[in-house]
Amino acid sequence: MTSIMRNKHNFGPNGTVRIPEISIAGHADADVTSAMMEIFDVIYLTYARDPSNALSGRYINWLNASDRRVLFVQYDNTGTNNILLTNYLGFPQISGGQIIRGTSAQSVAFTLYQSPPQEIMVGPFGTVSSSMTYRSYDDTYGYIEINAALAAGISPILLDRNGNMVLGIDFARRIVYSGDIDLYNFLGSGGRPGEYIQNANGVVVNDAEKMLANLWAWIASVALTE
């Protein structure tokens, strides 16, 4: 995904999405301060951390302070960003104290929601086929039950084989919810069905790449709003 965003033909002063600068940086939770947050318009919380209650609160305060900010929340496997999701984003806990449950993807691809958001299906990087399926890389991912997602005002994009949300957007609150970090990686197919990012140079060709590039184009459009 980083290659798609840094490809000068995609995101840049002369690219498909005219954006003056993209700065991609990673920081440990202990290094994240309110002052640092002010530098960025987009924050992506990966599946590798579970921010404390205090830090989760700072993320929400940062998001609410400007209509130009977007929060990207990963929930890959159980417990990921659990405090943020339950204490600040309104999801009820389920048994075991986890709101999101990891499960086995086996060899079943993710499919599109019956009415996915048009901002993602039709965007600057092209139109995504309504029949596309997205390859699940391994046997572990996170999901939000579809009724909980819809009740929270989230527009689903990708679903697992049981109809639960793996990827979606809350447009009103400017939050992207993502249950599988491997959606954004250039990795071998592993014999699994569905499309995925199939190059490491950021060239947008297939439906998977179009969908993710359109997603980041929407994020850029929010961050660049006057």
JSON list of C-alpha atoms in Angstrom, two decimals:
[
{"chain": "A", "resi": 1, "resn": "MET", "atom": "CA", "xyz": [0.00, 0.00, 0.00]},
{"chain": "A", "resi": 2, "resn": "THR", "atom": "CA", "xyz": [2.89, 2.34, 0.75]},
{"chain": "A", "resi": 3, "resn": "SER", "atom": "CA", "xyz": [4.14, 1.87, -2.82]},
{"chain": "A", "resi": 4, "resn": "ILE", "atom": "CA", "xyz": [0.73, 2.83, -4.22]},
{"chain": "A", "resi": 5, "resn": "MET", "atom": "CA", "xyz": [0.67, 5.99, -2.10]},
{"chain": "A", "resi": 6, "resn": "ARG", "atom": "CA", "xyz": [4.24, 6.97, -2.96]},
{"chain": "A", "resi": 7, "resn": "ASN", "atom": "CA", "xyz": [3.95, 6.28, -6.69]},
{"chain": "A", "resi": 8, "resn": "LYS", "atom": "CA", "xyz": [4.22, 9.74, -8.30]},
{"chain": "A", "resi": 9, "resn": "HIS", "atom": "CA", "xyz": [1.56, 8.82, -10.85]},
{"chain": "A", "resi": 10, "resn": "ASN", "atom": "CA", "xyz": [-0.96, 8.08, -8.07]},
{"chain": "A", "resi": 11, "resn": "PHE", "atom": "CA", "xyz": [-0.55, 10.50, -5.16]},
{"chain": "A", "resi": 12, "resn": "GLY", "atom": "CA", "xyz": [1.54, 13.60, -5.70]},
{"chain": "A", "resi": 13, "resn": "PRO", "atom": "CA", "xyz": [1.60, 17.13, -7.16]},
{"chain": "A", "resi": 14, "resn": "ASN", "atom": "CA", "xyz": [1.10, 15.76, -10.69]},
{"chain": "A", "resi": 15, "resn": "GLY", "atom": "CA", "xyz": [-0.61, 12.47, -9.85]},
{"chain": "A", "resi": 16, "resn": "THR", "atom": "CA", "xyz": [-4.15, 11.18, -10.13]},
{"chain": "A", "resi": 17, "resn": "VAL", "atom": "CA", "xyz": [-4.74, 12.60, -6.64]},
{"chain": "A", "resi": 18, "resn": "ARG", "atom": "CA", "xyz": [-3.09, 16.03, -6.35]},
{"chain": "A", "resi": 19, "resn": "ILE", "atom": "CA", "xyz": [-1.55, 16.07, -2.91]},
{"chain": "A", "resi": 20, "resn": "PRO", "atom": "CA", "xyz": [1.46, 18.22, -1.92]},
{"chain": "A", "resi": 21, "resn": "GLU", "atom": "CA", "xyz": [3.12, 15.80, 0.49]},
{"chain": "A", "resi": 22, "resn": "ILE", "atom": "CA", "xyz": [2.74, 12.36, 2.01]},
{"chain": "A", "resi": 23, "resn": "SER", "atom": "CA", "xyz": [4.69, 11.62, 5.17]},
{"chain": "A", "resi": 24, "resn": "ILE", "atom": "CA", "xyz": [4.52, 8.02, 6.36]},
{"chain": "A", "resi": 25, "resn": "ALA", "atom": "CA", "xyz": [6.02, 7.45, 9.81]},
{"chain": "A", "resi": 26, "resn": "GLY", "atom": "CA", "xyz": [5.73, 4.88, 12.57]},
{"chain": "A", "resi": 27, "resn": "HIS", "atom": "CA", "xyz": [5.90, 5.48, 16.31]},
{"chain": "A", "resi": 28, "resn": "ALA", "atom": "CA", "xyz": [5.60, 3.37, 19.45]},
{"chain": "A", "resi": 29, "resn": "ASP", "atom": "CA", "xyz": [2.67, 4.16, 21.75]},
{"chain": "A", "resi": 30, "resn": "ALA", "atom": "CA", "xyz": [4.96, 5.62, 24.40]},
{"chain": "A", "resi": 31, "resn": "ASP", "atom": "CA", "xyz": [6.27, 8.15, 21.87]},
{"chain": "A", "resi": 32, "resn": "VAL", "atom": "CA", "xyz": [2.85, 9.44, 20.79]},
{"chain": "A", "resi": 33, "resn": "THR", "atom": "CA", "xyz": [2.00, 12.78, 22.38]},
{"chain": "A", "resi": 34, "resn": "SER", "atom": "CA", "xyz": [-0.75, 15.31, 21.74]},
{"chain": "A", "resi": 35, "resn": "ALA", "atom": "CA", "xyz": [1.86, 17.64, 20.24]},
{"chain": "A", "resi": 36, "resn": "MET", "atom": "CA", "xyz": [2.99, 14.96, 17.79]},
{"chain": "A", "resi": 37, "resn": "MET", "atom": "CA", "xyz": [-0.59, 14.22, 16.75]},
{"chain": "A", "resi": 38, "resn": "GLU", "atom": "CA", "xyz": [-1.06, 17.84, 15.70]},
{"chain": "A", "resi": 39, "resn": "ILE", "atom": "CA", "xyz": [1.44, 17.29, 12.87]},
{"chain": "A", "resi": 40, "resn": "PHE", "atom": "CA", "xyz": [-0.76, 14.71, 11.12]},
{"chain": "A", "resi": 41, "resn": "ASP", "atom": "CA", "xyz": [-4.17, 14.69, 9.44]},
{"chain": "A", "resi": 42, "resn": "VAL", "atom": "CA", "xyz": [-4.35, 10.88, 9.22]},
{"chain": "A", "resi": 43, "resn": "ILE", "atom": "CA", "xyz": [-3.45, 8.38, 11.95]},
{"chain": "A", "resi": 44, "resn": "TYR", "atom": "CA", "xyz": [-3.47, 4.63, 11.29]},
{"chain": "A", "resi": 45, "resn": "LEU", "atom": "CA", "xyz": [-3.63, 2.42, 14.39]},
{"chain": "A", "resi": 46, "resn": "THR", "atom": "CA", "xyz": [-2.28, -0.99, 13.43]},
{"chain": "A", "resi": 47, "resn": "TYR", "atom": "CA", "xyz": [-3.17, -4.37, 14.90]},
{"chain": "A", "resi": 48, "resn": "ALA", "atom": "CA", "xyz": [0.11, -4.61, 16.82]},
{"chain": "A", "resi": 49, "resn": "ARG", "atom": "CA", "xyz": [-0.86, -2.29, 19.68]},
{"chain": "A", "resi": 50, "resn": "ASP", "atom": "CA", "xyz": [-3.69, -1.85, 22.19]},
{"chain": "A", "resi": 51, "resn": "PRO", "atom": "CA", "xyz": [-3.51, 1.82, 23.28]},
{"chain": "A", "resi": 52, "resn": "SER", "atom": "CA", "xyz": [-4.20, 2.65, 26.91]},
{"chain": "A", "resi": 53, "resn": "ASN", "atom": "CA", "xyz": [-7.39, 4.38, 27.99]},
{"chain": "A", "resi": 54, "resn": "ALA", "atom": "CA", "xyz": [-5.60, 7.73, 28.23]},
{"chain": "A", "resi": 55, "resn": "LEU", "atom": "CA", "xyz": [-3.99, 7.41, 24.80]},
{"chain": "A", "resi": 56, "resn": "SER", "atom": "CA", "xyz": [-7.24, 6.19, 23.24]},
{"chain": "A", "resi": 57, "resn": "GLY", "atom": "CA", "xyz": [-8.90, 9.34, 24.57]},
{"chain": "A", "resi": 58, "resn": "ARG", "atom": "CA", "xyz": [-6.20, 11.51, 23.01]},
{"chain": "A", "resi": 59, "resn": "TYR", "atom": "CA", "xyz": [-6.81, 9.88, 19.62]},
{"chain": "A", "resi": 60, "resn": "ILE", "atom": "CA", "xyz": [-10.51, 10.71, 19.81]},
{"chain": "A", "resi": 61, "resn": "ASN", "atom": "CA", "xyz": [-9.83, 14.27, 20.95]},
{"chain": "A", "resi": 62, "resn": "TRP", "atom": "CA", "xyz": [-7.40, 14.67, 18.04]},
{"chain": "A", "resi": 63, "resn": "LEU", "atom": "CA", "xyz": [-10.01, 13.34, 15.58]},
{"chain": "A", "resi": 64, "resn": "ASN", "atom": "CA", "xyz": [-12.80, 15.59, 16.86]},
{"chain": "A", "resi": 65, "resn": "ALA", "atom": "CA", "xyz": [-10.65, 18.72, 16.81]},
{"chain": "A", "resi": 66, "resn": "SER", "atom": "CA", "xyz": [-10.72, 19.04, 13.00]},
{"chain": "A", "resi": 67, "resn": "ASP", "atom": "CA", "xyz": [-13.02, 17.94, 10.17]},
{"chain": "A", "resi": 68, "resn": "ARG", "atom": "CA", "xyz": [-9.89, 17.31, 8.09]},
{"chain": "A", "resi": 69, "resn": "ARG", "atom": "CA", "xyz": [-8.71, 14.38, 10.18]},
{"chain": "A", "resi": 70, "resn": "VAL", "atom": "CA", "xyz": [-9.20, 10.66, 9.55]},
{"chain": "A", "resi": 71, "resn": "LEU", "atom": "CA", "xyz": [-8.60, 7.83, 12.02]},
{"chain": "A", "resi": 72, "resn": "PHE", "atom": "CA", "xyz": [-7.81, 4.38, 10.60]},
{"chain": "A", "resi": 73, "resn": "VAL", "atom": "CA", "xyz": [-8.51, 1.65, 13.19]},
{"chain": "A", "resi": 74, "resn": "GLN", "atom": "CA", "xyz": [-7.27, -1.92, 12.77]},
{"chain": "A", "resi": 75, "resn": "TYR", "atom": "CA", "xyz": [-9.04, -4.78, 14.54]},
{"chain": "A", "resi": 76, "resn": "ASP", "atom": "CA", "xyz": [-7.13, -7.76, 13.19]},
{"chain": "A", "resi": 77, "resn": "ASN", "atom": "CA", "xyz": [-7.54, -10.67, 15.67]},
{"chain": "A", "resi": 78, "resn": "THR", "atom": "CA", "xyz": [-8.86, -10.45, 19.23]},
{"chain": "A", "resi": 79, "resn": "GLY", "atom": "CA", "xyz": [-8.03, -7.57, 21.55]},
{"chain": "A", "resi": 80, "resn": "THR", "atom": "CA", "xyz": [-6.65, -5.21, 18.95]},
{"chain": "A", "resi": 81, "resn": "ASN", "atom": "CA", "xyz": [-7.46, -1.58, 19.86]},
{"chain": "A", "resi": 82, "resn": "ASN", "atom": "CA", "xyz": [-10.09, -3.03, 22.20]},
{"chain": "A", "resi": 83, "resn": "ILE", "atom": "CA", "xyz": [-10.12, -0.12, 24.70]},
{"chain": "A", "resi": 84, "resn": "LEU", "atom": "CA", "xyz": [-10.55, 2.42, 21.92]},
{"chain": "A", "resi": 85, "resn": "LEU", "atom": "CA", "xyz": [-13.33, 0.41, 20.27]},
{"chain": "A", "resi": 86, "resn": "THR", "atom": "CA", "xyz": [-15.30, -0.30, 23.44]},
{"chain": "A", "resi": 87, "resn": "ASN", "atom": "CA", "xyz": [-14.71, 2.77, 25.62]},
{"chain": "A", "resi": 88, "resn": "TYR", "atom": "CA", "xyz": [-14.69, 5.44, 22.93]},
{"chain": "A", "resi": 89, "resn": "LEU", "atom": "CA", "xyz": [-16.33, 4.15, 19.73]},
{"chain": "A", "resi": 90, "resn": "GLY", "atom": "CA", "xyz": [-19.40, 2.60, 21.30]},
{"chain": "A", "resi": 91, "resn": "PHE", "atom": "CA", "xyz": [-19.01, -1.11, 20.61]},
{"chain": "A", "resi": 92, "resn": "PRO", "atom": "CA", "xyz": [-20.32, -3.41, 23.38]},
{"chain": "A", "resi": 93, "resn": "GLN", "atom": "CA", "xyz": [-17.98, -6.04, 24.75]},
{"chain": "A", "resi": 94, "resn": "ILE", "atom": "CA", "xyz": [-18.79, -9.69, 24.20]},
{"chain": "A", "resi": 95, "resn": "SER", "atom": "CA", "xyz": [-17.74, -12.78, 26.12]},
{"chain": "A", "resi": 96, "resn": "GLY", "atom": "CA", "xyz": [-14.13, -12.80, 27.20]},
{"chain": "A", "resi": 97, "resn": "GLY", "atom": "CA", "xyz": [-13.91, -9.02, 27.15]},
{"chain": "A", "resi": 98, "resn": "GLN", "atom": "CA", "xyz": [-13.21, -8.85, 23.43]},
{"chain": "A", "resi": 99, "resn": "ILE", "atom": "CA", "xyz": [-15.46, -7.08, 20.98]},
{"chain": "A", "resi": 100, "resn": "ILE", "atom": "CA", "xyz": [-13.79, -8.52, 17.91]},
{"chain": "A", "resi": 101, "resn": "ARG", "atom": "CA", "xyz": [-13.17, -12.21, 17.46]},
{"chain": "A", "resi": 102, "resn": "GLY", "atom": "CA", "xyz": [-10.46, -13.75, 15.32]},
{"chain": "A", "resi": 103, "resn": "THR", "atom": "CA", "xyz": [-11.62, -16.60, 13.13]},
{"chain": "A", "resi": 104, "resn": "SER", "atom": "CA", "xyz": [-10.40, -18.84, 10.33]},
{"chain": "A", "resi": 105, "resn": "ALA", "atom": "CA", "xyz": [-10.58, -17.53, 6.81]},
{"chain": "A", "resi": 106, "resn": "GLN", "atom": "CA", "xyz": [-9.70, -20.99, 5.47]},
{"chain": "A", "resi": 107, "resn": "SER", "atom": "CA", "xyz": [-9.62, -20.55, 1.69]},
{"chain": "A", "resi": 108, "resn": "VAL", "atom": "CA", "xyz": [-12.73, -18.41, 1.34]},
{"chain": "A", "resi": 109, "resn": "ALA", "atom": "CA", "xyz": [-12.28, -14.94, -0.15]},
{"chain": "A", "resi": 110, "resn": "PHE", "atom": "CA", "xyz": [-13.80, -11.76, 1.25]},
{"chain": "A", "resi": 111, "resn": "THR", "atom": "CA", "xyz": [-16.73, -10.43, -0.78]},
{"chain": "A", "resi": 112, "resn": "LEU", "atom": "CA", "xyz": [-18.23, -6.98, -1.32]},
{"chain": "A", "resi": 113, "resn": "TYR", "atom": "CA", "xyz": [-21.15, -5.78, 0.77]},
{"chain": "A", "resi": 114, "resn": "GLN", "atom": "CA", "xyz": [-24.42, -5.72, -1.20]},
{"chain": "A", "resi": 115, "resn": "SER", "atom": "CA", "xyz": [-24.34, -1.92, -1.45]},
{"chain": "A", "resi": 116, "resn": "PRO", "atom": "CA", "xyz": [-20.75, -0.77, -0.81]},
{"chain": "A", "resi": 117, "resn": "PRO", "atom": "CA", "xyz": [-20.08, 2.98, -0.66]},
{"chain": "A", "resi": 118, "resn": "GLN", "atom": "CA", "xyz": [-19.83, 4.52, -4.11]},
{"chain": "A", "resi": 119, "resn": "GLU", "atom": "CA", "xyz": [-16.98, 6.77, -2.96]},
{"chain": "A", "resi": 120, "resn": "ILE", "atom": "CA", "xyz": [-14.85, 3.62, -2.94]},
{"chain": "A", "resi": 121, "resn": "MET", "atom": "CA", "xyz": [-16.43, 1.69, -5.80]},
{"chain": "A", "resi": 122, "resn": "VAL", "atom": "CA", "xyz": [-16.16, 4.60, -8.24]},
{"chain": "A", "resi": 123, "resn": "GLY", "atom": "CA", "xyz": [-13.19, 6.88, -7.70]},
{"chain": "A", "resi": 124, "resn": "PRO", "atom": "CA", "xyz": [-10.18, 8.53, -9.29]},
{"chain": "A", "resi": 125, "resn": "PHE", "atom": "CA", "xyz": [-8.47, 5.17, -9.80]},
{"chain": "A", "resi": 126, "resn": "GLY", "atom": "CA", "xyz": [-11.38, 3.62, -11.67]},
{"chain": "A", "resi": 127, "resn": "THR", "atom": "CA", "xyz": [-14.53, 1.60, -11.10]},
{"chain": "A", "resi": 128, "resn": "VAL", "atom": "CA", "xyz": [-14.35, -1.54, -8.96]},
{"chain": "A", "resi": 129, "resn": "SER", "atom": "CA", "xyz": [-16.23, -4.53, -10.35]},
{"chain": "A", "resi": 130, "resn": "SER", "atom": "CA", "xyz": [-19.29, -5.43, -8.27]},
{"chain": "A", "resi": 131, "resn": "SER", "atom": "CA", "xyz": [-18.35, -9.10, -8.62]},
{"chain": "A", "resi": 132, "resn": "MET", "atom": "CA", "xyz": [-14.84, -8.78, -7.19]},
{"chain": "A", "resi": 133, "resn": "THR", "atom": "CA", "xyz": [-13.60, -10.94, -4.31]},
{"chain": "A", "resi": 134, "resn": "TYR", "atom": "CA", "xyz": [-10.61, -10.09, -2.10]},
{"chain": "A", "resi": 135, "resn": "ARG", "atom": "CA", "xyz": [-8.06, -12.73, -1.18]},
{"chain": "A", "resi": 136, "resn": "SER", "atom": "CA", "xyz": [-7.63, -13.46, 2.54]},
{"chain": "A", "resi": 137, "resn": "TYR", "atom": "CA", "xyz": [-3.90, -14.02, 3.02]},
{"chain": "A", "resi": 138, "resn": "ASP", "atom": "CA", "xyz": [-3.87, -16.20, 6.13]},
{"chain": "A", "resi": 139, "resn": "ASP", "atom": "CA", "xyz": [-6.28, -17.89, 8.54]},
{"chain": "A", "resi": 140, "resn": "THR", "atom": "CA", "xyz": [-6.62, -15.00, 10.97]},
{"chain": "A", "resi": 141, "resn": "TYR", "atom": "CA", "xyz": [-8.48, -11.74, 10.65]},
{"chain": "A", "resi": 142, "resn": "GLY", "atom": "CA", "xyz": [-10.85, -9.60, 12.70]},
{"chain": "A", "resi": 143, "resn": "TYR", "atom": "CA", "xyz": [-14.46, -8.75, 12.05]},
{"chain": "A", "resi": 144, "resn": "ILE", "atom": "CA", "xyz": [-17.30, -6.64, 13.38]},
{"chain": "A", "resi": 145, "resn": "GLU", "atom": "CA", "xyz": [-20.75, -8.21, 13.34]},
{"chain": "A", "resi": 146, "resn": "ILE", "atom": "CA", "xyz": [-22.67, -6.59, 10.51]},
{"chain": "A", "resi": 147, "resn": "ASN", "atom": "CA", "xyz": [-25.62, -5.45, 12.67]},
{"chain": "A", "resi": 148, "resn": "ALA", "atom": "CA", "xyz": [-23.22, -3.77, 15.12]},
{"chain": "A", "resi": 149, "resn": "ALA", "atom": "CA", "xyz": [-21.41, -2.08, 12.22]},
{"chain": "A", "resi": 150, "resn": "LEU", "atom": "CA", "xyz": [-24.62, -0.77, 10.65]},
{"chain": "A", "resi": 151, "resn": "ALA", "atom": "CA", "xyz": [-25.96, 0.36, 14.03]},
{"chain": "A", "resi": 152, "resn": "ALA", "atom": "CA", "xyz": [-22.75, 2.33, 14.56]},
{"chain": "A", "resi": 153, "resn": "GLY", "atom": "CA", "xyz": [-23.21, 4.16, 11.24]},
{"chain": "A", "resi": 154, "resn": "ILE", "atom": "CA", "xyz": [-20.46, 2.28, 9.40]},
{"chain": "A", "resi": 155, "resn": "SER", "atom": "CA", "xyz": [-20.75, 1.64, 5.65]},
{"chain": "A", "resi": 156, "resn": "PRO", "atom": "CA", "xyz": [-19.42, -1.90, 5.04]},
{"chain": "A", "resi": 157, "resn": "ILE", "atom": "CA", "xyz": [-17.10, -2.60, 2.11]},
{"chain": "A", "resi": 158, "resn": "LEU", "atom": "CA", "xyz": [-15.79, -6.15, 2.55]},
{"chain": "A", "resi": 159, "resn": "LEU", "atom": "CA", "xyz": [-17.46, -9.08, 4.34]},
{"chain": "A", "resi": 160, "resn": "ASP", "atom": "CA", "xyz": [-16.23, -12.47, 5.50]},
{"chain": "A", "resi": 161, "resn": "ARG", "atom": "CA", "xyz": [-17.93, -15.74, 4.57]},
{"chain": "A", "resi": 162, "resn": "ASN", "atom": "CA", "xyz": [-20.42, -15.31, 7.44]},
{"chain": "A", "resi": 163, "resn": "GLY", "atom": "CA", "xyz": [-21.48, -11.83, 6.36]},
{"chain": "A", "resi": 164, "resn": "ASN", "atom": "CA", "xyz": [-19.51, -9.94, 9.04]},
{"chain": "A", "resi": 165, "resn": "MET", "atom": "CA", "xyz": [-17.63, -6.74, 8.24]},
{"chain": "A", "resi": 166, "resn": "VAL", "atom": "CA", "xyz": [-13.90, -6.88, 7.56]},
{"chain": "A", "resi": 167, "resn": "LEU", "atom": "CA", "xyz": [-13.56, -3.39, 6.06]},
{"chain": "A", "resi": 168, "resn": "GLY", "atom": "CA", "xyz": [-15.83, -0.34, 6.33]},
{"chain": "A", "resi": 169, "resn": "ILE", "atom": "CA", "xyz": [-16.03, 3.45, 6.77]},
{"chain": "A", "resi": 170, "resn": "ASP", "atom": "CA", "xyz": [-17.91, 5.70, 9.15]},
{"chain": "A", "resi": 171, "resn": "PHE", "atom": "CA", "xyz": [-18.14, 8.73, 6.87]},
{"chain": "A", "resi": 172, "resn": "ALA", "atom": "CA", "xyz": [-19.75, 10.98, 9.47]},
{"chain": "A", "resi": 173, "resn": "ARG", "atom": "CA", "xyz": [-17.03, 10.43, 12.07]},
{"chain": "A", "resi": 174, "resn": "ARG", "atom": "CA", "xyz": [-14.22, 9.98, 9.49]},
{"chain": "A", "resi": 175, "resn": "ILE", "atom": "CA", "xyz": [-13.12, 6.57, 10.77]},
{"chain": "A", "resi": 176, "resn": "VAL", "atom": "CA", "xyz": [-11.95, 3.63, 8.66]},
{"chain": "A", "resi": 177, "resn": "TYR", "atom": "CA", "xyz": [-12.34, 0.19, 10.25]},
{"chain": "A", "resi": 178, "resn": "SER", "atom": "CA", "xyz": [-10.13, -2.61, 8.95]},
{"chain": "A", "resi": 179, "resn": "GLY", "atom": "CA", "xyz": [-9.96, -6.21, 10.15]},
{"chain": "A", "resi": 180, "resn": "ASP", "atom": "CA", "xyz": [-7.04, -7.61, 8.17]},
{"chain": "A", "resi": 181, "resn": "ILE", "atom": "CA", "xyz": [-3.69, -5.87, 7.85]},
{"chain": "A", "resi": 182, "resn": "ASP", "atom": "CA", "xyz": [-2.76, -8.23, 5.01]},
{"chain": "A", "resi": 183, "resn": "LEU", "atom": "CA", "xyz": [-5.22, -6.40, 2.76]},
{"chain": "A", "resi": 184, "resn": "TYR", "atom": "CA", "xyz": [-2.50, -3.79, 2.28]},
{"chain": "A", "resi": 185, "resn": "ASN", "atom": "CA", "xyz": [0.48, -6.06, 1.65]},
{"chain": "A", "resi": 186, "resn": "PHE", "atom": "CA", "xyz": [2.12, -7.25, -1.54]},
{"chain": "A", "resi": 187, "resn": "LEU", "atom": "CA", "xyz": [2.31, -10.95, -0.69]},
{"chain": "A", "resi": 188, "resn": "GLY", "atom": "CA", "xyz": [2.14, -14.30, -2.44]},
{"chain": "A", "resi": 189, "resn": "SER", "atom": "CA", "xyz": [-1.33, -15.65, -3.07]},
{"chain": "A", "resi": 190, "resn": "GLY", "atom": "CA", "xyz": [-0.79, -18.85, -1.07]},
{"chain": "A", "resi": 191, "resn": "GLY", "atom": "CA", "xyz": [-3.24, -20.61, -3.37]},
{"chain": "A", "resi": 192, "resn": "ARG", "atom": "CA", "xyz": [-6.17, -18.60, -2.02]},
{"chain": "A", "resi": 193, "resn": "PRO", "atom": "CA", "xyz": [-8.91, -17.17, -4.25]},
{"chain": "A", "resi": 194, "resn": "GLY", "atom": "CA", "xyz": [-9.59, -13.51, -4.89]},
{"chain": "A", "resi": 195, "resn": "GLU", "atom": "CA", "xyz": [-7.65, -10.44, -5.97]},
{"chain": "A", "resi": 196, "resn": "TYR", "atom": "CA", "xyz": [-4.95, -8.67, -3.99]},
{"chain": "A", "resi": 197, "resn": "ILE", "atom": "CA", "xyz": [-2.10, -6.17, -4.48]},
{"chain": "A", "resi": 198, "resn": "GLN", "atom": "CA", "xyz": [-0.03, -7.94, -7.13]},
{"chain": "A", "resi": 199, "resn": "ASN", "atom": "CA", "xyz": [2.94, -5.63, -7.55]},
{"chain": "A", "resi": 200, "resn": "ALA", "atom": "CA", "xyz": [5.42, -3.81, -5.38]},
{"chain": "A", "resi": 201, "resn": "ASN", "atom": "CA", "xyz": [5.82, -0.68, -7.53]},
{"chain": "A", "resi": 202, "resn": "GLY", "atom": "CA", "xyz": [2.45, 0.92, -6.83]},
{"chain": "A", "resi": 203, "resn": "VAL", "atom": "CA", "xyz": [0.88, 0.45, -10.27]},
{"chain": "A", "resi": 204, "resn": "VAL", "atom": "CA", "xyz": [-2.91, 0.32, -9.90]},
{"chain": "A", "resi": 205, "resn": "VAL", "atom": "CA", "xyz": [-4.35, -2.33, -12.22]},
{"chain": "A", "resi": 206, "resn": "ASN", "atom": "CA", "xyz": [-6.79, -4.81, -10.69]},
{"chain": "A", "resi": 207, "resn": "ASP", "atom": "CA", "xyz": [-9.95, -4.35, -8.61]},
{"chain": "A", "resi": 208, "resn": "ALA", "atom": "CA", "xyz": [-8.18, -4.87, -5.27]},
{"chain": "A", "resi": 209, "resn": "GLU", "atom": "CA", "xyz": [-5.68, -2.14, -6.04]},
{"chain": "A", "resi": 210, "resn": "LYS", "atom": "CA", "xyz": [-8.40, 0.19, -7.38]},
{"chain": "A", "resi": 211, "resn": "MET", "atom": "CA", "xyz": [-10.49, -0.29, -4.24]},
{"chain": "A", "resi": 212, "resn": "LEU", "atom": "CA", "xyz": [-7.63, 0.50, -1.85]},
{"chain": "A", "resi": 213, "resn": "ALA", "atom": "CA", "xyz": [-6.36, 3.41, -3.95]},
{"chain": "A", "resi": 214, "resn": "ASN", "atom": "CA", "xyz": [-9.90, 4.86, -4.05]},
{"chain": "A", "resi": 215, "resn": "LEU", "atom": "CA", "xyz": [-10.09, 4.40, -0.28]},
{"chain": "A", "resi": 216, "resn": "TRP", "atom": "CA", "xyz": [-6.92, 6.43, 0.25]},
{"chain": "A", "resi": 217, "resn": "ALA", "atom": "CA", "xyz": [-8.11, 8.96, -2.33]},
{"chain": "A", "resi": 218, "resn": "TRP", "atom": "CA", "xyz": [-11.19, 9.54, -0.16]},
{"chain": "A", "resi": 219, "resn": "ILE", "atom": "CA", "xyz": [-8.95, 9.89, 2.91]},
{"chain": "A", "resi": 220, "resn": "ALA", "atom": "CA", "xyz": [-6.77, 12.41, 1.01]},
{"chain": "A", "resi": 221, "resn": "SER", "atom": "CA", "xyz": [-9.87, 14.36, -0.05]},
{"chain": "A", "resi": 222, "resn": "VAL", "atom": "CA", "xyz": [-10.88, 14.75, 3.60]},
{"chain": "A", "resi": 223, "resn": "ALA", "atom": "CA", "xyz": [-7.37, 15.77, 4.69]},
{"chain": "A", "resi": 224, "resn": "LEU", "atom": "CA", "xyz": [-7.12, 18.33, 1.86]},
{"chain": "A", "resi": 225, "resn": "THR", "atom": "CA", "xyz": [-10.50, 19.95, 2.50]},
{"chain": "A", "resi": 226, "resn": "GLU", "atom": "CA", "xyz": [-10.19, 23.73, 2.73]}
]
